[in-house]
Each structure stands twice: as C-alpha cells, then as structure tokens.
GROMACS .gro file of C-alpha atoms in nm:
model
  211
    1UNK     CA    1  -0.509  -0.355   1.791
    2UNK     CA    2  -0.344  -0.470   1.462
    3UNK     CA    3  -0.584  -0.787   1.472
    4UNK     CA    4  -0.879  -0.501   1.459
    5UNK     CA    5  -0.725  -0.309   1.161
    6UNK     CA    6  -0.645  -0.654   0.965
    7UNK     CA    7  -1.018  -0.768   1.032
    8UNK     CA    8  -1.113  -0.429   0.839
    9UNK     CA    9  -0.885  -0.479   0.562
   10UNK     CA   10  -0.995  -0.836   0.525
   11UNK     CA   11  -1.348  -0.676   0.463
   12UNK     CA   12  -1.243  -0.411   0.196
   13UNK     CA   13  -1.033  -0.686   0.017
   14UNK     CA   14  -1.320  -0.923   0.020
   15UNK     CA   15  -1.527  -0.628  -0.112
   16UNK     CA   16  -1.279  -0.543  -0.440
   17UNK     CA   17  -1.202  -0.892  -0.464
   18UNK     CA   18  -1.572  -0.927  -0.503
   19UNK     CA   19  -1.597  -0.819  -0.839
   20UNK     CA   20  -1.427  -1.143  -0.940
   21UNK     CA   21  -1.703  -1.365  -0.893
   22UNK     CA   22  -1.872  -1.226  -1.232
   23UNK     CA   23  -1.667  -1.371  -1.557
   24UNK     CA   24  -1.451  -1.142  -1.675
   25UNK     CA   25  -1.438  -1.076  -2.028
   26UNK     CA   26  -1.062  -1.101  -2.091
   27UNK     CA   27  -0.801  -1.119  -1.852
   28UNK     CA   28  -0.427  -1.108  -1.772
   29UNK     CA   29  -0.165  -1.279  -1.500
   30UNK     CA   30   0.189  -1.234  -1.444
   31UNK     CA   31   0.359  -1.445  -1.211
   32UNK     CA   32   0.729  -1.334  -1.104
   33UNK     CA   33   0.963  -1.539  -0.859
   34UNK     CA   34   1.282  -1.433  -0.757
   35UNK     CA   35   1.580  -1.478  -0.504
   36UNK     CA   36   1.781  -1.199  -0.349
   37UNK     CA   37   2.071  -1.188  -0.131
   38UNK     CA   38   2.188  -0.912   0.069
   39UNK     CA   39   2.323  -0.743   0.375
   40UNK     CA   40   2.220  -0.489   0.625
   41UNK     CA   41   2.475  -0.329   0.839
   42UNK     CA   42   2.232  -0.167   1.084
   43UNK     CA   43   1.915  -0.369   1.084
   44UNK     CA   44   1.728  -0.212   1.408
   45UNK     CA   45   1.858   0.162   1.287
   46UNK     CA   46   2.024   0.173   1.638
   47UNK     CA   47   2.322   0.377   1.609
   48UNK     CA   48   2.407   0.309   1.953
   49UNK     CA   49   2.400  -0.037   1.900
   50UNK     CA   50   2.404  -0.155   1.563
   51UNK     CA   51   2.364  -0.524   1.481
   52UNK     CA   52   2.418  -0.679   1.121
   53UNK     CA   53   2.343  -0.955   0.917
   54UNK     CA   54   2.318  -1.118   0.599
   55UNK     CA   55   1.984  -1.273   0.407
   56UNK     CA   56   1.843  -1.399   0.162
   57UNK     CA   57   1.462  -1.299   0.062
   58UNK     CA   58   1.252  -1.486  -0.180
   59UNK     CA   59   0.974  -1.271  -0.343
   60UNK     CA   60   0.725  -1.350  -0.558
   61UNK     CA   61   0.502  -1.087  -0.783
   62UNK     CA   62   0.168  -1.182  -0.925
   63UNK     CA   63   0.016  -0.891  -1.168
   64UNK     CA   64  -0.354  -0.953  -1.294
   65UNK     CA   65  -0.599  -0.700  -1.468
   66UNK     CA   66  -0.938  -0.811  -1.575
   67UNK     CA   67  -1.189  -0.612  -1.769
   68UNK     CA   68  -1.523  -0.701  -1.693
   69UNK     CA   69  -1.708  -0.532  -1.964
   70UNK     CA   70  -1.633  -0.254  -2.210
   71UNK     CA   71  -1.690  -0.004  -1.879
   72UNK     CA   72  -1.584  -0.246  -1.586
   73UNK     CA   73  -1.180  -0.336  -1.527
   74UNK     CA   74  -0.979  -0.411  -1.193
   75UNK     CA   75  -0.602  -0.401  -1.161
   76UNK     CA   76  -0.485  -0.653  -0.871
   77UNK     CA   77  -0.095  -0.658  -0.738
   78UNK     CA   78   0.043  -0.884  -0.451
   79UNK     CA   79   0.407  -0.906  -0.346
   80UNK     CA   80   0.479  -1.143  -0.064
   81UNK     CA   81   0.839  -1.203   0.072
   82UNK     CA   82   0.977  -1.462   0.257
   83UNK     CA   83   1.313  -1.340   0.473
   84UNK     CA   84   1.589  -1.534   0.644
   85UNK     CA   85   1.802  -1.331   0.852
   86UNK     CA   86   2.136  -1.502   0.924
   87UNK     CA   87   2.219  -1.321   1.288
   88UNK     CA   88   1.887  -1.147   1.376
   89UNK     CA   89   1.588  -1.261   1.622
   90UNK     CA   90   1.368  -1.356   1.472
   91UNK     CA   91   1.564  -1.520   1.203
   92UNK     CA   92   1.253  -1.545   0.946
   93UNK     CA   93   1.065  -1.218   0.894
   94UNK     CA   94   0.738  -1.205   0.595
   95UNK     CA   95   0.642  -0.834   0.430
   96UNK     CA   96   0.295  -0.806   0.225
   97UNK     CA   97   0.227  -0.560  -0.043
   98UNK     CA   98  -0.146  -0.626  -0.146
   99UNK     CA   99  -0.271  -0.347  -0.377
  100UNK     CA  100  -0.614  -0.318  -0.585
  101UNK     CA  101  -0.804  -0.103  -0.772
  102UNK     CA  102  -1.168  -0.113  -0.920
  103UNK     CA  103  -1.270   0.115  -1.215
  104UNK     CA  104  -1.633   0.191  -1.384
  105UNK     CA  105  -1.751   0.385  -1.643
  106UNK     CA  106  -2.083   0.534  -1.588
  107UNK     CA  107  -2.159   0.684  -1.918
  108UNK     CA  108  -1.875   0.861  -2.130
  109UNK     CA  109  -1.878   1.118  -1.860
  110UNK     CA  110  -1.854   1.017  -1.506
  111UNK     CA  111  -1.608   0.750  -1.390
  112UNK     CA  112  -1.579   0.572  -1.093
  113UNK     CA  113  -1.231   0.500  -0.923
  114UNK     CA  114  -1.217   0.240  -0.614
  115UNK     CA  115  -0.887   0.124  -0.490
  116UNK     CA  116  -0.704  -0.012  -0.163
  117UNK     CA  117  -0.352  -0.073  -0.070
  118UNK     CA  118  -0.216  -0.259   0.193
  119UNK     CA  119   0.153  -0.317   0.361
  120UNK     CA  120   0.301  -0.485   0.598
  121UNK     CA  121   0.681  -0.388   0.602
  122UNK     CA  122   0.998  -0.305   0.826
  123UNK     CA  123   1.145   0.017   0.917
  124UNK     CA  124   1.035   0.275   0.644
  125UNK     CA  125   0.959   0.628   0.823
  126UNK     CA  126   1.124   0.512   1.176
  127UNK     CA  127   1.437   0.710   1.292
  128UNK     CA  128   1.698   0.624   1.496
  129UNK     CA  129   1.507   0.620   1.849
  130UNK     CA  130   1.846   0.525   2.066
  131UNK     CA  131   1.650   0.160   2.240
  132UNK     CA  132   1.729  -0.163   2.029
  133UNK     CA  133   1.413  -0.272   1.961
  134UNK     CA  134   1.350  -0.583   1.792
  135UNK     CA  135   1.007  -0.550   1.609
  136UNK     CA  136   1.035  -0.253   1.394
  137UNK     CA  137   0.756  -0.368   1.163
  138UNK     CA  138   0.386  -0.176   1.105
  139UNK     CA  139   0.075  -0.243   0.895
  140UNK     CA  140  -0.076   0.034   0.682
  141UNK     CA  141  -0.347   0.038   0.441
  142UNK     CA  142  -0.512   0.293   0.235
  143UNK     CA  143  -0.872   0.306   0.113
  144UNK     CA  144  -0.940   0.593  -0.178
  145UNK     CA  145  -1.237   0.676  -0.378
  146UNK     CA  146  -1.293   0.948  -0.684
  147UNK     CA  147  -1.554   1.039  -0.899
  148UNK     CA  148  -1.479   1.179  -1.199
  149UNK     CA  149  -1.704   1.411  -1.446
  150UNK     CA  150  -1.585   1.523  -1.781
  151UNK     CA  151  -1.784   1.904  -1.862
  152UNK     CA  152  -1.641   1.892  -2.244
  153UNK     CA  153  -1.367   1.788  -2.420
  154UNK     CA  154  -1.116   1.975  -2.238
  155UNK     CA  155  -1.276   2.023  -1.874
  156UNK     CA  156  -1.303   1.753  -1.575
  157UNK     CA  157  -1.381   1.757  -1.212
  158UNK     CA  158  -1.265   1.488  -0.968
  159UNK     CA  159  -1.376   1.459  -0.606
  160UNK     CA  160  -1.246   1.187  -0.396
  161UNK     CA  161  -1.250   1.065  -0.017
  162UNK     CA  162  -1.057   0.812   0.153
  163UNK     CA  163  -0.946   0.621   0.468
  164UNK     CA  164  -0.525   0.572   0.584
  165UNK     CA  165  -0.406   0.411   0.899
  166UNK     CA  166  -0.090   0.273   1.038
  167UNK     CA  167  -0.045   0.048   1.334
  168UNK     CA  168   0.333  -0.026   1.447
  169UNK     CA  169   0.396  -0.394   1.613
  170UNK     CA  170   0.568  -0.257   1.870
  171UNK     CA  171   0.296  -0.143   2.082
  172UNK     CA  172   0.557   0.122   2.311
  173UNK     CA  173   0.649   0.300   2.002
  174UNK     CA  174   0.325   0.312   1.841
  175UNK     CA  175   0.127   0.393   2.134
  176UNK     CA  176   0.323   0.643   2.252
  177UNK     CA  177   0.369   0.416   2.633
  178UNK     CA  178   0.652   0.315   2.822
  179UNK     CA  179   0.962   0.425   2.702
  180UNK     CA  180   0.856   0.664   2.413
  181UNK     CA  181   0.538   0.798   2.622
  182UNK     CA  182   0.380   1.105   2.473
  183UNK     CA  183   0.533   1.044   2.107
  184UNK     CA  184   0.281   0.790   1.935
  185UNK     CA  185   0.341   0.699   1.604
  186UNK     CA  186   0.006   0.509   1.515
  187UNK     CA  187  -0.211   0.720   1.303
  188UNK     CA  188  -0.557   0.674   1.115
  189UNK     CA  189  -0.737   1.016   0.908
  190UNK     CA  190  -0.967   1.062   0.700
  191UNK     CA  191  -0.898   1.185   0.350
  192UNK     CA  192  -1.080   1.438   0.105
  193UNK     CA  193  -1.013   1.629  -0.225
  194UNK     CA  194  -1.152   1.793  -0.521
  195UNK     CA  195  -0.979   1.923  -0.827
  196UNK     CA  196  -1.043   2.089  -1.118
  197UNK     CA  197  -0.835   1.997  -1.483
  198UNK     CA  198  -0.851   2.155  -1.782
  199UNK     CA  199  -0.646   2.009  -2.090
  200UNK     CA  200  -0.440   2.344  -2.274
  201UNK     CA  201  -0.251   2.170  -2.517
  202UNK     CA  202  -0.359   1.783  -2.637
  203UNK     CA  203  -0.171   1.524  -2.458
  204UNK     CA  204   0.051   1.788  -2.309
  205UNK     CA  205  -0.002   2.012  -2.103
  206UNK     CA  206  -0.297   2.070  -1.846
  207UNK     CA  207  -0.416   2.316  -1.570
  208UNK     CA  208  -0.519   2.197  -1.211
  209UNK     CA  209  -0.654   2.368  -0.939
  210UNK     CA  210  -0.760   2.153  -0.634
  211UNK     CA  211  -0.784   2.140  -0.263
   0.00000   0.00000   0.00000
C-alpha cells in the first residue's frame, strides 16, 4: 500500500517540481548540515516494555525560492535525516520532510496557491498501544489548492480544496488487522473551504468568516 501512495506523491512532486524547467528569473538556496546527539528513554512508547537508546542523527536542510516572473514564484523545502540508533533494531532509521509550494498571480486580483507536503517520520500521533512494536513509522502527504479574489481594497474571498492521507508501516496497526483489529489508523479525505476576509484596520486587524 505505501508503494501506491509514494507512486502518487512522486507524480505531484514531479508536477510542482515541473515549474523548474523554465529559467527562473532570480533565485535563492540555503544549504544547512548539522549533527545531533541524543537519547530516547522509551523509543517504541511501550510503557510496558520500554527500551532505550542513544543516537546520533545527521540532518541536512536545503531552502530554495525562485520567482519565475514578476507573477510566478515557488518556495521548495527538503529535510532528510540520517539516524543511528545505538541499541534499537533496526539500528539506522531515515525521516523525509519534502515540502513545496507554487504561487501565480493572475491579474492584481485573483491568485493562485498550489502546494504539497510530504513526511515520512516516527511516532508522532501514536499512543502507547501496550505490544512492542518495532516499526512505528508512517508516510503522510498533503495536497492543497486556493484561489484567491480580492473585491476592493479591503475585501477577499479564498476557496480552496485539497487531498491528506496517512499510511502507517506497520500494516496491523494501520489496517486495523491482527492484533489491533477494528481500530485502523490509516486515513485519506478529501479537503474543502471557503472564507471570507475583510481588512478593519491596515496591517492589523481583519474579519473572517469561513467554512
């Protein structure tokens, strides 16, 4: 299953990532490396059976925006990190954080908002489930859209739709089989909104009302 939902994220990366083929008219990298060293008294979040370790992560952060034209910009943001884990199988775990976002001016008006974040991570949003499971990784990703209209100086509406799924490794726990049957933690939905924002005071304060 997670093969499926990389194979789809593959394809909305390759369609934002797109946009780079065309020169862009100015540009901007970062590149970040650096080495952390920790420990983690409970790495499974068994409290049953806890197992610890020490480690040492190297992460590197590359930043990039390019503008395209005077109307035309995407933001891009990766974070890969490479774990050793001392007293823990497997000793070498990798995370992903792959973010980017596409934005276009139509006229001085309407505006055009594409973006799509993807993560591949350990633990975040799993409670203690009393088994000491091993794999305690998922994939998520989440595909947005918004179109934006400006009335008059002071009045916009937004409208936006967009795609979010998670997929755990552990196939039990996320399908909701074998020993957690009937609690399934995979998800995937479908995403709308609309909004209405009206500017009171300049710069200060505004007035939504959305759904």
């Amino acid at each position: 299953m997670i093969m499926n939902k990389i194979k789809s994220v593959t394809l909305v990366a390759f369609v934002l990532g797109s946009a780079t083929a065309f020169a862009a008219k100015d540009s901007t990298f970062q590149f970040q490396n650096s080495v952390r060293v920790g420990h983690d008294d409970n790495i499974y979040m068994n409290n049953a059976n806890k197992q610890e370790t020490a480690f040492i992560a190297d992460i590197i952060n590359i930043t990039g925006t390019m503008a395209f034209s005077d109307r035309s910009e995407m933001e891009l943001y990766w974070q890969p990190e490479l774990r050793y884990r001392f007293d823990a199988d497997p000793k070498t775990v990798t995370y992903q954080d792959l973010y980017g976002r596409f934005s276009h001016g139509f006229s001085q008006r309407m505006f055009l908002d594409l973006s799509d974040r993807l993560r591949y991570q350990e633990k975040d949003g799993r409670s203690d489930s009393g088994q000491l499971t091993v794999n305690q990784n998922y994939l998520e990703n989440d595909l947005m859209g918004a179109l934006s209209y400006s009335l008059n100086d002071v009045s916009q509406i937004k409208a936006g739709a967009g795609y979010e799924f998670r997929t755990w490794d552990d196939d039990e726990y996320g399908e909701g089989t074998g020993t957690f049957a009937g609690r399934g933690n995979n998800y995937d939905q479908l995403k709308a909104d609309g909004s209405y924002v009206r500017q009171i005071r300049p710069e200060t304060t505004f007035a939504m009302v959305g759904m």
